[in-house]
Tab-separated table of C-alpha atoms in Angstrom:
chain	number	residue	atom	x	y	z
A	16	ALA	CA	93.333	109.288	87.845
A	17	GLU	CA	95.116	112.379	86.597
A	18	LEU	CA	96.058	113.815	90.044
A	19	ALA	CA	97.322	109.959	91.275
A	20	LEU	CA	99.539	109.852	88.231
A	21	ARG	CA	100.825	113.557	88.935
A	22	LEU	CA	101.158	113.024	92.556
A	23	ALA	CA	102.999	109.360	91.897
A	24	ASP	CA	105.628	111.198	89.472
A	25	ILE	CA	106.095	113.866	92.021
A	26	THR	CA	106.378	111.116	94.409
A	27	ARG	CA	108.769	109.081	92.295
A	28	CYS	CA	111.376	112.684	92.357
A	29	LEU	CA	110.980	113.143	95.706
A	30	GLY	CA	112.330	109.649	96.412
A	31	GLU	CA	115.190	109.797	93.621
A	32	HIS	CA	116.724	112.893	95.323
A	33	GLN	CA	116.277	111.242	98.909
A	34	ASP	CA	118.450	108.315	97.899
A	35	ALA	CA	121.017	110.341	96.096
A	36	ALA	CA	121.617	112.618	98.573
A	37	ILE	CA	122.062	109.870	101.441
A	38	ALA	CA	123.768	108.113	98.887
A	39	ALA	CA	126.059	111.159	98.745
A	40	ALA	CA	126.030	111.778	102.291
A	41	ALA	CA	127.429	107.927	102.902
A	42	ALA	CA	129.981	108.119	100.311
A	43	ILE	CA	131.967	111.246	101.948
A	44	GLU	CA	130.927	109.380	105.230
A	45	LEU	CA	132.890	106.733	103.669
A	46	ALA	CA	135.819	108.199	102.113
A	47	ARG	CA	136.792	109.522	105.156
A	48	GLN	CA	137.323	107.032	107.152
A	49	PRO	CA	140.725	107.172	108.508
A	50	GLN	CA	141.114	103.085	107.162
A	51	CYS	CA	139.935	104.087	103.667
A	52	PRO	CA	142.487	102.640	101.468
A	53	ALA	CA	143.269	106.140	98.888
A	54	PRO	CA	141.741	104.546	95.235
A	55	ALA	CA	138.459	103.602	97.561
A	56	ALA	CA	137.980	106.855	98.482
A	57	LEU	CA	138.678	107.694	95.330
A	58	GLY	CA	135.731	105.864	93.952
A	59	LEU	CA	133.664	107.684	96.897
A	60	GLY	CA	134.454	110.774	95.808
A	61	LEU	CA	133.691	109.879	92.133
A	62	LEU	CA	130.538	108.498	93.354
A	63	HIS	CA	129.664	111.353	95.380
A	64	GLY	CA	129.804	113.363	92.415
A	65	VAL	CA	127.170	111.449	90.715
A	66	GLN	CA	124.938	110.881	93.684
A	67	ARG	CA	125.406	115.117	94.406
A	68	GLU	CA	124.333	114.865	90.389
A	69	ALA	CA	121.241	113.529	91.004
A	70	VAL	CA	120.100	115.728	93.880
A	71	LEU	CA	120.373	118.806	91.452
A	72	ALA	CA	118.680	117.014	88.615
A	73	ALA	CA	115.941	115.545	91.178
A	74	ARG	CA	115.348	119.206	92.071
A	75	THR	CA	115.431	120.137	88.919
A	76	ILE	CA	112.425	117.756	87.713
A	77	PHE	CA	110.615	118.667	91.063
A	78	VAL	CA	110.870	122.546	90.287
A	79	ASP	CA	109.812	122.040	86.626
A	80	THR	CA	106.882	119.629	87.802
A	81	TRP	CA	105.373	121.371	91.101
A	82	PRO	CA	104.024	124.282	88.886
A	83	GLU	CA	101.668	121.614	86.896
A	84	LEU	CA	100.653	120.104	89.623
A	85	ARG	CA	100.315	122.955	92.467
A	86	PRO	CA	96.226	123.751	90.503
A	87	PHE	CA	95.071	120.192	91.184
A	88	ALA	CA	97.175	119.792	95.090
A	89	ALA	CA	95.194	122.772	95.392
A	90	THR	CA	92.403	121.437	95.414
A	91	HIS	CA	92.896	118.948	98.267
A	92	GLU	CA	93.534	120.727	100.940
A	93	ARG	CA	96.434	118.287	102.572
A	94	ILE	CA	98.267	118.195	99.473
A	95	ALA	CA	98.475	122.091	98.391
A	96	ARG	CA	100.624	122.923	102.182
C-alpha cells in the first residue's frame, strides 16, 4: 500500500510537469501567431512564465521525492528502470 501511495505521488508530479510543459509551449505558439493581438500575446507570455515555474516546481518535487521512492521501486524491476 505504501508503494502505491508513493507511486501515486510521483505519477501526479509527472502529470503536473507534463501539463505545465504543454501549456507553456501552447501559450508561446499562440502568442507567435501573426493575428494574435498584442494584449493577448502579453497575457500568453505571462501564462508561459507561470507554466514554466510550474514545470520547475514539479521537477524539484520529483528530485526531492524520487530518492525516497527508489528503494521501493528497486524491489519491483519494471519500476526501477
